[in-house]
């Protein structure tokens, strides 16, 4: 079962920049499709993000969800 949150502002791009990573590297590290990684890497509002994707991002960045979401 997938859970969705709506109208979130993600800070994935900021975390990528701090690590010197690209969206391509994010896709490699998480196993997310490249298109999804590029979409998430753009800081700003997203309409939805699957709970599992949020979990993957937290794991790869070693952060809690609050560090990813404004």
Coordinates of N, CA and C in Angstrom, one line a residue:
X1 N 0.8 -1.2 0.0 CA 0.0 0.0 0.0 C 0.9 1.2 0.0
X2 N 0.6 2.2 -0.9 CA 1.4 3.4 -1.0 C 0.7 4.5 -0.2
X3 N 1.4 5.3 0.5 CA 0.9 6.5 1.2 C 1.4 7.7 0.5
X4 N 0.6 8.7 0.4 CA 1.0 10.0 -0.3 C 0.8 11.1 0.6
X5 N 1.7 12.1 0.6 CA 1.5 13.4 1.2 C 1.3 14.4 0.1
X6 N 0.5 15.4 0.2 CA 0.3 16.3 -0.9 C 0.9 17.7 -0.6
X7 N 1.4 18.4 -1.6 CA 1.9 19.7 -1.6 C 3.1 19.8 -0.5
X8 N 4.1 19.1 -0.7 CA 5.3 19.2 0.1 C 6.3 20.0 -0.5
X9 N 7.2 20.6 0.3 CA 8.3 21.3 -0.3 C 9.5 20.5 0.2
X10 N 10.2 19.9 -0.8 CA 11.4 19.0 -0.5 C 12.7 19.8 -0.6
X11 N 13.6 19.3 0.2 CA 15.0 19.9 0.2 C 16.0 18.9 -0.3
X12 N 15.6 18.0 -1.2 CA 16.5 17.0 -1.7 C 17.7 17.7 -2.5
X13 N 17.4 18.7 -3.3 CA 18.5 19.3 -4.0 C 19.5 19.9 -3.1
X14 N 19.1 20.5 -2.0 CA 20.1 21.1 -1.1 C 21.0 20.0 -0.5
X15 N 20.4 18.9 -0.1 CA 21.2 17.8 0.4 C 22.1 17.2 -0.6
X16 N 21.7 17.1 -1.9 CA 22.5 16.6 -3.0 C 23.7 17.5 -3.1
X17 N 23.5 18.8 -3.1 CA 24.5 19.8 -3.3 C 25.6 19.7 -2.2
X18 N 25.1 19.5 -1.0 CA 26.0 19.4 0.2 C 26.9 18.2 0.0
X19 N 26.4 17.1 -0.6 CA 27.2 15.9 -0.8 C 28.0 15.9 -2.1
X20 N 27.7 16.9 -3.0 CA 28.3 16.9 -4.3 C 27.8 15.8 -5.2
X21 N 26.6 15.4 -5.0 CA 25.9 14.4 -5.8 C 25.0 15.0 -6.9
X22 N 24.8 14.3 -7.9 CA 23.8 14.6 -8.9 C 22.5 13.8 -8.7
X23 N 21.5 14.1 -9.5 CA 20.3 13.3 -9.5 C 20.6 11.9 -10.0
X24 N 21.5 11.8 -10.9 CA 21.9 10.5 -11.4 C 22.5 9.6 -10.3
X25 N 23.3 10.2 -9.5 CA 23.9 9.5 -8.3 C 22.8 9.1 -7.3
X26 N 21.9 10.0 -7.1 CA 20.7 9.7 -6.2 C 20.0 8.5 -6.7
X27 N 19.7 8.4 -8.0 CA 19.0 7.3 -8.6 C 19.8 6.0 -8.3
X28 N 21.2 6.1 -8.5 CA 22.0 4.9 -8.3 C 22.0 4.5 -6.8
X29 N 22.0 5.4 -5.9 CA 22.1 5.1 -4.5 C 20.8 4.6 -3.9
X30 N 19.7 5.0 -4.5 CA 18.3 4.7 -3.9 C 17.6 3.6 -4.7
X31 N 18.0 3.4 -6.0 CA 17.3 2.5 -6.9 C 16.0 3.1 -7.5
X32 N 15.9 4.4 -7.2 CA 14.7 5.1 -7.8 C 14.9 5.3 -9.3
X33 N 13.8 5.3 -10.1 CA 14.0 5.6 -11.5 C 14.6 6.9 -11.7
X34 N 15.4 7.1 -12.7 CA 16.1 8.3 -13.0 C 15.2 9.5 -13.1
X35 N 14.1 9.4 -13.7 CA 13.1 10.5 -13.9 C 12.6 10.9 -12.5
X36 N 12.3 10.0 -11.6 CA 11.9 10.3 -10.3 C 13.0 11.0 -9.5
X37 N 14.2 10.6 -9.6 CA 15.3 11.2 -8.9 C 15.5 12.6 -9.4
X38 N 15.4 12.9 -10.7 CA 15.5 14.3 -11.2 C 14.3 15.1 -10.7
X39 N 13.2 14.6 -10.7 CA 12.0 15.3 -10.2 C 12.2 15.7 -8.7
X40 N 12.6 14.8 -7.9 CA 12.8 15.0 -6.5 C 14.0 15.9 -6.2
X41 N 15.0 15.9 -7.1 CA 16.2 16.7 -6.9 C 15.9 18.2 -7.1
X42 N 14.8 18.6 -7.8 CA 14.5 20.0 -7.9 C 13.8 20.4 -6.6
X43 N 14.5 21.3 -5.9 CA 13.9 21.8 -4.7 C 12.6 22.6 -5.0
X44 N 11.6 22.4 -4.2 CA 10.4 23.1 -4.4 C 9.2 22.2 -4.1
X45 N 8.0 22.6 -4.4 CA 6.8 21.9 -4.1 C 6.7 20.7 -5.0
X46 N 6.2 19.6 -4.5 CA 5.8 18.4 -5.2 C 4.4 18.1 -4.9
X47 N 3.7 17.6 -5.8 CA 2.3 17.2 -5.5 C 2.2 16.0 -4.6
X48 N 3.1 15.1 -4.7 CA 3.0 13.9 -3.9 C 4.4 13.2 -3.9
X49 N 4.6 12.5 -2.8 CA 5.8 11.6 -2.8 C 5.4 10.3 -2.1
X50 N 5.7 9.2 -2.6 CA 5.3 8.0 -2.0 C 6.1 7.8 -0.7
X51 N 5.5 7.2 0.3 CA 6.1 6.9 1.5 C 7.4 6.1 1.4
X52 N 7.4 5.2 0.5 CA 8.6 4.4 0.4 C 9.8 5.2 -0.2
X53 N 9.4 6.1 -1.1 CA 10.5 7.0 -1.6 C 11.0 7.9 -0.6
X54 N 10.2 8.4 0.3 CA 10.6 9.2 1.4 C 11.5 8.4 2.3
X55 N 11.2 7.2 2.6 CA 12.0 6.3 3.4 C 13.4 6.1 2.7
X56 N 13.4 5.9 1.4 CA 14.7 5.7 0.7 C 15.6 6.9 0.8
X57 N 14.9 8.1 0.7 CA 15.7 9.3 0.8 C 16.3 9.5 2.2
X58 N 15.5 9.2 3.2 CA 16.0 9.3 4.6 C 17.1 8.3 4.8
X59 N 17.0 7.1 4.3 CA 18.1 6.2 4.4 C 19.4 6.6 3.8
X60 N 19.3 7.0 2.5 CA 20.5 7.4 1.8 C 21.2 8.7 2.3
X61 N 20.4 9.6 2.8 CA 20.9 10.8 3.4 C 21.2 10.7 4.9
X62 N 20.7 9.6 5.5 CA 20.9 9.4 6.9 C 20.3 10.5 7.7
X63 N 19.0 10.9 7.4 CA 18.3 12.0 8.1 C 16.9 11.5 8.4
X64 N 16.3 12.3 9.2 CA 14.9 12.1 9.6 C 14.0 12.8 8.5
X65 N 12.7 12.4 8.4 CA 11.9 13.1 7.4 C 11.8 14.6 7.5
X66 N 11.9 15.1 8.7 CA 11.9 16.6 8.9 C 13.0 17.3 8.2
X67 N 14.2 16.6 8.0 CA 15.3 17.3 7.3 C 15.1 17.3 5.8
X68 N 14.1 16.6 5.3 CA 13.8 16.5 3.8 C 12.6 17.4 3.5
X69 N 11.7 17.7 4.4 CA 10.5 18.3 4.1 C 10.4 19.6 4.9
X70 N 9.9 20.7 4.2 CA 9.7 21.9 4.9 C 8.2 22.0 5.1

